Coordinates of C-alpha atoms and ligand atoms in Angstrom, one line a residue:
X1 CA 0.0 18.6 -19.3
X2 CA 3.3 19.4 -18.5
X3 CA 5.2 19.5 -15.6
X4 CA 8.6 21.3 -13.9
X5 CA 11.1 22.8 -16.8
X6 CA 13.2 24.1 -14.5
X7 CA 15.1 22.0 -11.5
X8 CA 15.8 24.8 -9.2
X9 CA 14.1 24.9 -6.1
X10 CA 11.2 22.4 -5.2
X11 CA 8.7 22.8 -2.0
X12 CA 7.9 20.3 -0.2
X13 CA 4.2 20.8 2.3
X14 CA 4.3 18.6 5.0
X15 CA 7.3 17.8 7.1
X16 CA 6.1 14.2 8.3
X17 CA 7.3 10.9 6.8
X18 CA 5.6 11.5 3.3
X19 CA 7.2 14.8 3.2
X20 CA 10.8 13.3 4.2
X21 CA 11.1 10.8 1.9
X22 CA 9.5 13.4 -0.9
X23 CA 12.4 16.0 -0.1
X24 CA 15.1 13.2 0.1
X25 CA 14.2 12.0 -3.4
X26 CA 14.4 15.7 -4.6
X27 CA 17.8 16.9 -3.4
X28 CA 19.6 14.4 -6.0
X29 CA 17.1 16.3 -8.7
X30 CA 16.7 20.1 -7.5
X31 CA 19.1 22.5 -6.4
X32 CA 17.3 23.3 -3.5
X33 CA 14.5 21.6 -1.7
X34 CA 12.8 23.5 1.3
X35 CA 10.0 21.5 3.8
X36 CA 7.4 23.3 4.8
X37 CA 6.0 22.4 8.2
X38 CA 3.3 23.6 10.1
X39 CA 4.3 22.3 13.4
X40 CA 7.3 23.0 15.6
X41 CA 9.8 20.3 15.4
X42 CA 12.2 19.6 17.8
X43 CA 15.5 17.6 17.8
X44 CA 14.1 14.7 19.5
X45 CA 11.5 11.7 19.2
X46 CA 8.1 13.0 19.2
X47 CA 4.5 12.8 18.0
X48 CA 3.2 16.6 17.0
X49 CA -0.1 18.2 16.4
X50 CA -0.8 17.6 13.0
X51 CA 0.2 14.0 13.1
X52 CA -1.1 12.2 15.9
X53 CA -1.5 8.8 15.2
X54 CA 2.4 8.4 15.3
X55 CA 2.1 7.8 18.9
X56 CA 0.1 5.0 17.6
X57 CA 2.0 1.3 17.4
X58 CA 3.4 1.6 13.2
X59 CA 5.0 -1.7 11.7
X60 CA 6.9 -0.6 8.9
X61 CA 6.7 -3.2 5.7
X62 CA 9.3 -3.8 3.2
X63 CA 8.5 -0.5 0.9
X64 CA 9.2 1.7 3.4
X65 CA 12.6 -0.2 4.8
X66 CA 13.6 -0.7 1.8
X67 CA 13.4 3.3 0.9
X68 CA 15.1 3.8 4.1
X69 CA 17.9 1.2 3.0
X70 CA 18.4 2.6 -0.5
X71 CA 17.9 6.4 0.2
X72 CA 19.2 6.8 4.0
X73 CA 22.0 3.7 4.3
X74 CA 22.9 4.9 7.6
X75 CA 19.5 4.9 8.9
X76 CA 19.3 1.3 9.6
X77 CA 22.0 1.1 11.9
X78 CA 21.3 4.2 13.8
X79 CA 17.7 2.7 14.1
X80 CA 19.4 -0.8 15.5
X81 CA 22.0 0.9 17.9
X82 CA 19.3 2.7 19.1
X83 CA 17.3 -0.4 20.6
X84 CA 15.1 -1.6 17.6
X85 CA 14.4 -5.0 17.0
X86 CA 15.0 -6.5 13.5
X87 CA 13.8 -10.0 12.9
X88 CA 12.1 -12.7 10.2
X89 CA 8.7 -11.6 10.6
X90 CA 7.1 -15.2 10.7
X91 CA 9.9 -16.9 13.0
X92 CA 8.6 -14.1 15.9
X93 CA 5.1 -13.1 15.3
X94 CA 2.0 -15.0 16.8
X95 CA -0.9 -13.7 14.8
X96 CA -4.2 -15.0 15.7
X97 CA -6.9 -14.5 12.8
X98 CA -9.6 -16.5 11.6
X99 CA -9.7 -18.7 14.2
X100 CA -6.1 -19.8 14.8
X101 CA -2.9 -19.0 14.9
X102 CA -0.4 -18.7 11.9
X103 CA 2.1 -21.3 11.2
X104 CA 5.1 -19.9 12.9
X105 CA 8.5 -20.5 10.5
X106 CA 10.6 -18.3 8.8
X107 CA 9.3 -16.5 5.6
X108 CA 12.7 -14.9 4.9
X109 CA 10.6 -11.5 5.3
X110 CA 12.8 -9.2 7.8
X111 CA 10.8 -6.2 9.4
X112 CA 12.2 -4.2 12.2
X113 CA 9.8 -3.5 14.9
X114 CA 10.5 0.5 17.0
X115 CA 8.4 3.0 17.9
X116 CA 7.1 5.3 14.9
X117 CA 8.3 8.7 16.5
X118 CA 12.2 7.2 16.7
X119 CA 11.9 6.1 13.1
X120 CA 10.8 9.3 11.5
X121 CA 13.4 10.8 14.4
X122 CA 16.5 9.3 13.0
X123 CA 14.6 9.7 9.0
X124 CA 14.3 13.8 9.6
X125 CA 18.1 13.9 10.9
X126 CA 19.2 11.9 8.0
X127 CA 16.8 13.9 5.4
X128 CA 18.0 17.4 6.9
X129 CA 21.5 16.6 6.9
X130 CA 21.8 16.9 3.6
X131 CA 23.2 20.3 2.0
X132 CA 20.2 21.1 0.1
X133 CA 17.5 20.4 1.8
X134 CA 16.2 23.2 4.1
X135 CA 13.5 22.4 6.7
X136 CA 11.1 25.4 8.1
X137 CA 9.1 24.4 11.2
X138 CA 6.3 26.3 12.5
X139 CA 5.3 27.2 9.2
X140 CA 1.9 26.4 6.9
X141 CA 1.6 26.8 3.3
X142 CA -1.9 29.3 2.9
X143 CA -2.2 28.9 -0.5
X144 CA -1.0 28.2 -4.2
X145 CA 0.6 30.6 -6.3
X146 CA -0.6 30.7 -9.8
X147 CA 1.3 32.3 -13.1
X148 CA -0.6 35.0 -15.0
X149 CA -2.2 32.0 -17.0
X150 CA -3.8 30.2 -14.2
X151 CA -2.4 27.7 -15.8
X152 CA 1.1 26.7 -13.7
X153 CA 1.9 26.9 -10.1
X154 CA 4.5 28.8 -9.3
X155 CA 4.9 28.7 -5.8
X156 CA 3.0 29.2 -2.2
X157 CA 2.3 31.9 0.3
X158 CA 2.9 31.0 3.2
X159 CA 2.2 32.3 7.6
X160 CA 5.7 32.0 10.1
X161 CA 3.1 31.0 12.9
X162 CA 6.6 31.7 15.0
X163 CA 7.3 35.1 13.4
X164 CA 3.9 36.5 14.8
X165 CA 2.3 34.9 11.9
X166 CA 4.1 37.4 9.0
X167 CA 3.1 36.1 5.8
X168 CA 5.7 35.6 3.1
X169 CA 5.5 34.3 -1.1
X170 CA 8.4 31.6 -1.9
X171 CA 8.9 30.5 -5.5
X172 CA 9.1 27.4 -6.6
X173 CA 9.4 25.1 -10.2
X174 CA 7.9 22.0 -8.2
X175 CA 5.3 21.9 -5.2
X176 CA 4.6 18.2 -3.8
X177 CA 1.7 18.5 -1.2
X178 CA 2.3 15.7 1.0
X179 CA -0.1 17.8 4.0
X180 CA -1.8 14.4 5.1
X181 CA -5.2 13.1 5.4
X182 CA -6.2 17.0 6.1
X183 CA -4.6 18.4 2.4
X184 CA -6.6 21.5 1.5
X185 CA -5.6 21.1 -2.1
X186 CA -9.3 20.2 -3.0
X187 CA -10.3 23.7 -1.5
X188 CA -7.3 25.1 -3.1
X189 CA -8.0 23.9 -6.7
X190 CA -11.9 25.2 -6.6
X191 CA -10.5 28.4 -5.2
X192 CA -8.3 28.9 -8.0
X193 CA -11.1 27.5 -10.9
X194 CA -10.2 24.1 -10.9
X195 CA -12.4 21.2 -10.1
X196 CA -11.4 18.7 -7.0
X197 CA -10.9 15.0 -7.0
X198 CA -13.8 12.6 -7.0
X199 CA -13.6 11.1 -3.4
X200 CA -13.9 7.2 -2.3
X201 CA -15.2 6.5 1.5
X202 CA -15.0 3.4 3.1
X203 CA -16.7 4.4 6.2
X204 CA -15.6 2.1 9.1
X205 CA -15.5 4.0 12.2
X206 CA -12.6 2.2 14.2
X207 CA -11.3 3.7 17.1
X208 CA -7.5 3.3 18.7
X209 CA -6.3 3.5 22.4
X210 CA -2.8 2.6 23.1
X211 CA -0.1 2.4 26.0
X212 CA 3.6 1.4 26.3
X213 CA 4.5 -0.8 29.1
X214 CA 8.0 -1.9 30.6
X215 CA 9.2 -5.3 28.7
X216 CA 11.0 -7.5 31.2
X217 CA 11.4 -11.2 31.8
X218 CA 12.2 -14.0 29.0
X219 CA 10.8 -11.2 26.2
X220 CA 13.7 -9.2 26.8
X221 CA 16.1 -11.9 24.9
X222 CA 13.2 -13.2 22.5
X223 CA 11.1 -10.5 21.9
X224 CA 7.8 -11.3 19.9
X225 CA 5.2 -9.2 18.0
X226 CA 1.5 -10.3 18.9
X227 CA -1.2 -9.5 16.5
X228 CA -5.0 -10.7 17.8
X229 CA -6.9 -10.1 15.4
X230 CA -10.6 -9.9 15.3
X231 CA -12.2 -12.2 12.7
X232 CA -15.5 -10.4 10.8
X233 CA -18.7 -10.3 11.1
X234 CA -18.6 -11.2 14.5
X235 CA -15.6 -10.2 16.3
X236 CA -14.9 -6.2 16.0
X237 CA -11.9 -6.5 18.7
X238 CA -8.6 -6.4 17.6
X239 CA -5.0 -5.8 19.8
X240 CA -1.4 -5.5 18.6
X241 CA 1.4 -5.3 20.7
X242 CA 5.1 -4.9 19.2
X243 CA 8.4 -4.8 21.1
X244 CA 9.9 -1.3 20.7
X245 CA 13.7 0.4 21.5
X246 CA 14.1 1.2 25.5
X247 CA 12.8 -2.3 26.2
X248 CA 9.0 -1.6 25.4
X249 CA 5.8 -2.8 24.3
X250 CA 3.7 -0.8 22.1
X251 CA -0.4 -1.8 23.0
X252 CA -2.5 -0.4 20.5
X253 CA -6.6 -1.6 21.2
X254 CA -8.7 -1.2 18.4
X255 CA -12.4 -1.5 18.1
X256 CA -14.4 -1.3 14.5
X257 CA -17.9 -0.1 13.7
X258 CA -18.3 2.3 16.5
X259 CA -17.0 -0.1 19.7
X260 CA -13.9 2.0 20.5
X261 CA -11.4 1.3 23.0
X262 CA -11.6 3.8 25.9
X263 CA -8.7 6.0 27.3
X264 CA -9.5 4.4 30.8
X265 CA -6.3 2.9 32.3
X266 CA -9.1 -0.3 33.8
X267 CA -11.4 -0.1 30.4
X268 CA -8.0 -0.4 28.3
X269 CA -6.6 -3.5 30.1
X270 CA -10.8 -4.6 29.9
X271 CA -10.6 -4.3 26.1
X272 CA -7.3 -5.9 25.7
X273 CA -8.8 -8.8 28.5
X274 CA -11.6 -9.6 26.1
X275 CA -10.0 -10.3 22.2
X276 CA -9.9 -13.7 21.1
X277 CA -7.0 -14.8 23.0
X278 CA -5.1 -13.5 26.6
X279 CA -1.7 -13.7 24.8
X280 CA -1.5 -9.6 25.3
X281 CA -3.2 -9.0 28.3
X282 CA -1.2 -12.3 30.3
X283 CA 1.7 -10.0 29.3
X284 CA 0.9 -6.4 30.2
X285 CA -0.9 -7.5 33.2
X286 CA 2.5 -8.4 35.0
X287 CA 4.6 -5.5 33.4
X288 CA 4.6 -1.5 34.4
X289 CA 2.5 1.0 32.2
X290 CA 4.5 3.6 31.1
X291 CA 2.5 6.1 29.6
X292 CA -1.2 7.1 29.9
X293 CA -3.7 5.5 26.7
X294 CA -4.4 7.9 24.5
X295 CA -6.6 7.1 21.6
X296 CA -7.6 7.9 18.0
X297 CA -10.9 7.7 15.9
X298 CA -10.2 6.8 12.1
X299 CA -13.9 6.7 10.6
X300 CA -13.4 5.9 7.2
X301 CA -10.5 5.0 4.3
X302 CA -10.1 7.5 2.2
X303 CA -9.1 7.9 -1.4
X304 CA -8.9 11.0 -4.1
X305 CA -8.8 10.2 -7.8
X306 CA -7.1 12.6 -9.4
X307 CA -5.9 10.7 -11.9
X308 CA -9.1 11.1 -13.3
X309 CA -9.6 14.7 -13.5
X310 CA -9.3 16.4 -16.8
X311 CA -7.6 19.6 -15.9
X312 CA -4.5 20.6 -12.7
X313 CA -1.9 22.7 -12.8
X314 CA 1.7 22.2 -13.8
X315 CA 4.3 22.0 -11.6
X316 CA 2.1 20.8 -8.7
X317 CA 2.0 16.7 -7.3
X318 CA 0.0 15.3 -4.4
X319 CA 1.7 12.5 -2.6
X320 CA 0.7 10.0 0.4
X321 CA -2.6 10.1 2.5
X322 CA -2.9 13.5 1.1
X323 CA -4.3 11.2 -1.7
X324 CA -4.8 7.9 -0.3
X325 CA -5.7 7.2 3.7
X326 CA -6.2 3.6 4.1
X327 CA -7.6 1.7 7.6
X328 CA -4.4 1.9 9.5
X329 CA -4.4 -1.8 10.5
X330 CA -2.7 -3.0 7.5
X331 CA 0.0 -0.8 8.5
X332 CA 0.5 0.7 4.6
X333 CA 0.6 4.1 4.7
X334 CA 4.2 5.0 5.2
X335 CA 4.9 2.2 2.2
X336 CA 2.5 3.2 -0.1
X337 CA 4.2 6.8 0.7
X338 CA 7.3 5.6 -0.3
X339 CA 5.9 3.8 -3.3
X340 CA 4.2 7.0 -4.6
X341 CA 8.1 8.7 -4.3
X342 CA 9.8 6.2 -6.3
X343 CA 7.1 7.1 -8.8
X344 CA 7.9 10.5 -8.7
X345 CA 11.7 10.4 -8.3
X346 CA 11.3 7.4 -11.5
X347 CA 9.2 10.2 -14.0
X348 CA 11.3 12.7 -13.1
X349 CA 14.7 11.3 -13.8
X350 CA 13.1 10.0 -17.2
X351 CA 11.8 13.3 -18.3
X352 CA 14.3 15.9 -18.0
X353 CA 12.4 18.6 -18.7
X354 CA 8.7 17.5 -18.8
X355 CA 6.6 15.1 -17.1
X356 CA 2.7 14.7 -17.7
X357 CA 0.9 15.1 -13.9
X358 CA -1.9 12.9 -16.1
X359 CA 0.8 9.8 -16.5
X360 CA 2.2 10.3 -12.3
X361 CA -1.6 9.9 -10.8
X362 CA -2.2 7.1 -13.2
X363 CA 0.9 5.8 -12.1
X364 CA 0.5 6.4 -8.1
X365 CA -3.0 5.3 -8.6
X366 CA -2.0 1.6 -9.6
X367 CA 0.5 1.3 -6.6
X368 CA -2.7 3.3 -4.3
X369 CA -5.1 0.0 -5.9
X370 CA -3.1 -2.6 -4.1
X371 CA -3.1 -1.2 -0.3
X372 CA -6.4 0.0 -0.8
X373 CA -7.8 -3.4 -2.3
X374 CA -6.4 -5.2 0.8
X375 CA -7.6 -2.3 3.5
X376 CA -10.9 -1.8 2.1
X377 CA -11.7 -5.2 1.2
X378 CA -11.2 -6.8 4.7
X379 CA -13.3 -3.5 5.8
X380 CA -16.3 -5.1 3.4
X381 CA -16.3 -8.0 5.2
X382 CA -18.2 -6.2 8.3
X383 CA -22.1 -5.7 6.3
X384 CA -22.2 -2.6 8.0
X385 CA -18.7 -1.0 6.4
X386 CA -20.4 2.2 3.7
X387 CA -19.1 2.5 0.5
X388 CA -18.4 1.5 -3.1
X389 CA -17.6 -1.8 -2.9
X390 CA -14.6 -3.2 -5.3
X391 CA -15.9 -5.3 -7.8
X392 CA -16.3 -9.1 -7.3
X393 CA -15.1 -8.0 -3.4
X394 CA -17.8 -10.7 -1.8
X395 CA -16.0 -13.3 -4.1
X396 CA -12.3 -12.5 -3.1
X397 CA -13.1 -12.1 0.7
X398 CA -14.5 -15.9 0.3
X399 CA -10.6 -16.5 -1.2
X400 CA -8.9 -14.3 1.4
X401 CA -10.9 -16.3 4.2
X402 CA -9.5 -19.4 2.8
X403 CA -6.2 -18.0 2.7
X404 CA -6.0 -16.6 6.1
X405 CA -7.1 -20.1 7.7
X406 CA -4.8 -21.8 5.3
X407 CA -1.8 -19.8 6.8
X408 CA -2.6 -21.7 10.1
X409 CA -0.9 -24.8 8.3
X410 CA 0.8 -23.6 5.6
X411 CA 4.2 -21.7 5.4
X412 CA 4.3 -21.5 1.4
X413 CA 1.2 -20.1 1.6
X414 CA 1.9 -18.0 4.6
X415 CA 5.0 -16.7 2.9
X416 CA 3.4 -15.9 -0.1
X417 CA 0.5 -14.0 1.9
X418 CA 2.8 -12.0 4.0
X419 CA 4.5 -11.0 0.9
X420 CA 1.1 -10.1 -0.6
X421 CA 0.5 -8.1 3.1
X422 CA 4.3 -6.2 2.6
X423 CA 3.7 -4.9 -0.6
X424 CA 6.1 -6.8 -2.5
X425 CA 3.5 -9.5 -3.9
X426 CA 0.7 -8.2 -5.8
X427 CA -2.3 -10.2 -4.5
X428 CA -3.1 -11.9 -7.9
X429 CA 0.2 -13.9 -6.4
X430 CA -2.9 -15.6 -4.1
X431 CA -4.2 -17.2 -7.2
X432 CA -1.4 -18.6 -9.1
X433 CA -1.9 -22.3 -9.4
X434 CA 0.5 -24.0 -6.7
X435 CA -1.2 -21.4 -4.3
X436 CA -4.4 -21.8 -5.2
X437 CA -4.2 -25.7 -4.6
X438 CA -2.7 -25.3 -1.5
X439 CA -5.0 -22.8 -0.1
X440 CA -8.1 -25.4 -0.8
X441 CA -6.5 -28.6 0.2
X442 CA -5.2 -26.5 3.0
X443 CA -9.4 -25.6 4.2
X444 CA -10.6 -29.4 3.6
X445 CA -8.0 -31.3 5.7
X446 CA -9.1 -32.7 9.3
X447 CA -6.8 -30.8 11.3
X448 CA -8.3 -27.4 9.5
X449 CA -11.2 -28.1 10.8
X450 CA -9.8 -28.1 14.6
X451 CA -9.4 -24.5 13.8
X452 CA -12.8 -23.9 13.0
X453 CA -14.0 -24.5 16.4
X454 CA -14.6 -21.8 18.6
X455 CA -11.3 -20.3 19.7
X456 CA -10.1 -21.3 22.9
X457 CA -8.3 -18.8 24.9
X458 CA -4.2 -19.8 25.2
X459 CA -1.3 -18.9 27.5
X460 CA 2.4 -18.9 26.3
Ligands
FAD501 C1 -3.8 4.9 14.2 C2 -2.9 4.8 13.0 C3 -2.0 3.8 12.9 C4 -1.2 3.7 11.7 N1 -0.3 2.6 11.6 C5 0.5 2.5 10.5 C6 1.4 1.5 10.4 O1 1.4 0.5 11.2 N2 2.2 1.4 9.3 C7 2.1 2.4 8.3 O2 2.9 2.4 7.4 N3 1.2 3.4 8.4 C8 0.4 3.5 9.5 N4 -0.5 4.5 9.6 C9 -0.6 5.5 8.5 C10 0.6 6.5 8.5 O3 0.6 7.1 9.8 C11 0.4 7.5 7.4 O4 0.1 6.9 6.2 C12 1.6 8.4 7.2 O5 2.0 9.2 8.3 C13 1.3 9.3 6.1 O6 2.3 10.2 5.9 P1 2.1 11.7 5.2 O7 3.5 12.3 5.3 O8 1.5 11.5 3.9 O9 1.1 12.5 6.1 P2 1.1 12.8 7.7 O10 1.9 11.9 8.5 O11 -0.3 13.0 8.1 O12 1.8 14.2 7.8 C14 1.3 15.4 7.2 C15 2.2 16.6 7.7 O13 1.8 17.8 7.0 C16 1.8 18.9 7.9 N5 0.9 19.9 7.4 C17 -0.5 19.7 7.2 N6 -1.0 20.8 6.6 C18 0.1 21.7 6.4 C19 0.2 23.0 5.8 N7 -0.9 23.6 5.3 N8 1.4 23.6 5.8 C20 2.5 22.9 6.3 N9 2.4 21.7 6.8 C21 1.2 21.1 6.9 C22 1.3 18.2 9.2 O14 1.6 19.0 10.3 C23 2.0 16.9 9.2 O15 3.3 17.0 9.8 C24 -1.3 4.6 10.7 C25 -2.3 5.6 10.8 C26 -3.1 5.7 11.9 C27 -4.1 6.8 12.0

């Protein structure tokens, strides 16, 4: 159970945000760290083949800015010069759930809101800056190289897709597959006599659509973030728009259980017409599309255990929603990403020499339990949502309920929920006593009840 003697080179597969924040955390630790990406990547803003959902609206919580901050201080600024909006996150968001709106105050919870494809932009400049760390584009890792044990990997073989697809062996003490939602490593590791991961499903089938649109008027000097969120059983309709740099909104549609959002430029603005409130579509109606709607079909949360397998080779970590895919509209993929780093970066400072891959997936599977509690537990409240159900779930979704309609009046408990919702409150935070009280005196006051009615559609 050993892992990486030697701090010489380490690959990286996967040259996304998982993969940047991987490599930037090994350069202080490896002499050399190389990326390995399949894609082309050029020197400029963009959504590529193997990751598509980043054309998708991405708010970025406090994990994530916070590696940014602590790894990449210039990042930030760039980000900010560059036309991104950075703001308390209660003071400017109207989110409607559970039947009203959340009390708007400050929560002392910054976020900034931008498009994904400028943040991992100004990220990859920042990551590939740095002397040791060597990016190779248009690239895909085949396979694993085992030693003569089968016991160790020892580095990857891999096709230039650019270099009419020669194939090439690179050596390496550490390989960190951060390849995605699509990671071949389970084929890999029964290819090479090892058994894969047990797999979790939530299967949820929500589909995306999404548009950018001009952002003129009163919201270019007080921009807000508008989250309408449908409200289960029932509702299955759900719309976020952010502001983004170039003066923007971001529109991303999303249906669940199978009633998608078309790519129809009249369907869209139909969709968008017919959540619980007209917040959104009052907005976008007046302003100038400026891109087509494309869309996106996530059918199910998805996570691998391989903290519990018995046997996996040294030298070898799997990192991000190559291990954990969670519904996306949480927004905690790019933050558990980032957790799961600090987790590596942490064990491998500690351990000169040696560190267990045992201890690092129990590890990153306690940070994986938090998103994936919060993701796939608001998922169970649709009847129809497939899958192995957390215990007591029914019991905490009663809580949540509670604690969603209490944020309608509450800023201590709003503040403590969007802290639960950033990952930096674990959600047992809900049930500590002044919280607790608060969330039930909060759901048997009169003016609580107003909020139970049905919801009546509001203009700003
Ligand atoms: C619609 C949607 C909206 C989302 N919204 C949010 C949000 O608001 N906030 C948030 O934090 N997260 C959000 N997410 C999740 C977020 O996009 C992911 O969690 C994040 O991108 C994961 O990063 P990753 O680096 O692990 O994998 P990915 O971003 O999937 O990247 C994997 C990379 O590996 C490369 N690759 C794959 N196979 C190989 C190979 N064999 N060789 C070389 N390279 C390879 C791919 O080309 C790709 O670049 C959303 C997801 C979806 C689907």
């Amino acid at each position: 159970m050993t892992q990486t003697s030697n701090r010489e080179h380490a690959i990286v597969i996967g040259g996304s945000i998982g993969g940047l924040f991987a490599a930037r955390a090994l350069s202080d630790l490896f002499t050399q760290v190389t990326i390995i990406e399949r894609d082309p990547v050029n020197d400029q803003p963009e959504s590529r083949k193997g990751q598509p959902q980043t054309r998708h609206l991405h708010g970025i919580l406090i994990p994530a800015q916070k590696f940014i901050d602590n790894n990449l201080p210039d990042v930030r600024e760039k980000l900010l010069d560059g036309g991104a909006l950075e703001n308390d996150w209660g003071k400017v968001t109207r989110w409607h759930h559970f039947g009203g709106y959340s009390y708007e105050c400050e929560l002392g919870v910054r976020g900034i809101a931008l498009s994904r494809t400028f943040m991992e932009y100004e990220v990859r400049k920042a990551v590939t800056s740095i002397e040791n760390i060597q990016l190779m584009a248009e690239t895909s890792v085949d396979s694993l190289v085992m030693n003569d044990t089968n016991t160790s990997v020892s580095g990857v073989h891999v096709t230039y897709r650019a270099k009419d697809h020669t194939q090439e062996t690179i050596l390496a003490d550490l390989v960190v597959d951060v390849s995605g939602r699509g990671s071949p490593m389970p084929k890999w590791l029964n290819s090479m006599g090892y058994t894969a991961p047990e797999e979790q499903h939530v299967k949820i089938n929500v589909g995306y659509a999404t548009r950018t649109y001009t952002r003129t008027g009163k919201y270019l000097d007080e921009p807000k973030i508008f989250m309408i969120q449908a409200t289960p059983p029932h509702q299955t309709r759900t719309t976020f728009m952010f502001p983004i740099e170039g003066d923007r909104w971001i529109v991303t549609a999303s249906g669940y259980l199978g009633d998608y959002p078309s790519a129809d430029a009249n369907e869209f603005l139909e969709f968008v017409q017919s959540i619980p409130t007209d917040d959104i579509y009052n907005i976008i109606s007046k302003e100038q599309p400026l891109t087509n709607v494309v869309t996106h079909r996530f059918p199910s949360s998805r996570r691998r255990r391989y903290e519990k397998l018995d046997h996996f080779p040294n030298n070898l970590l799997v990192i991000g929603d190559a291990v954990a895919s969670f519904n996306p509209i949480y927004g905690q993929g790019m933050s558990s990403v980032a957790l799961q780093v600090n987790v590596m970066k942490d064990m491998l400072e500690q351990h000169d020499n040696i560190i267990s891959w045992k201890s690092f997936f129990q590890r990153t599977s306690k940070i994986i339990d938090w998103p994936w509690q919060v993701a796939a537990g608001e998922d169970f409240r649709y009847p129809q949502a497939e899958g192995e159900m957390p215990p007591a779930m029914n019991l905490i979704n009663a809580y949540i309920a509670k604690v969603h309609r209490a944020t309608h009046h509450d800023p201590v408990v709003f503040k403590q929920f969007a802290e639960v919702l950033n990952l930096i409150a674990h959600p047992m935070s809900l049930m500590k006593p002044n919280i607790l009280w608060r969330v039930l005196l909060a759901n048997t006051t009169k003016s609580t009840e107003i909020n139970y009615m049905p919801v009546q559609k509001t203009t700003l």
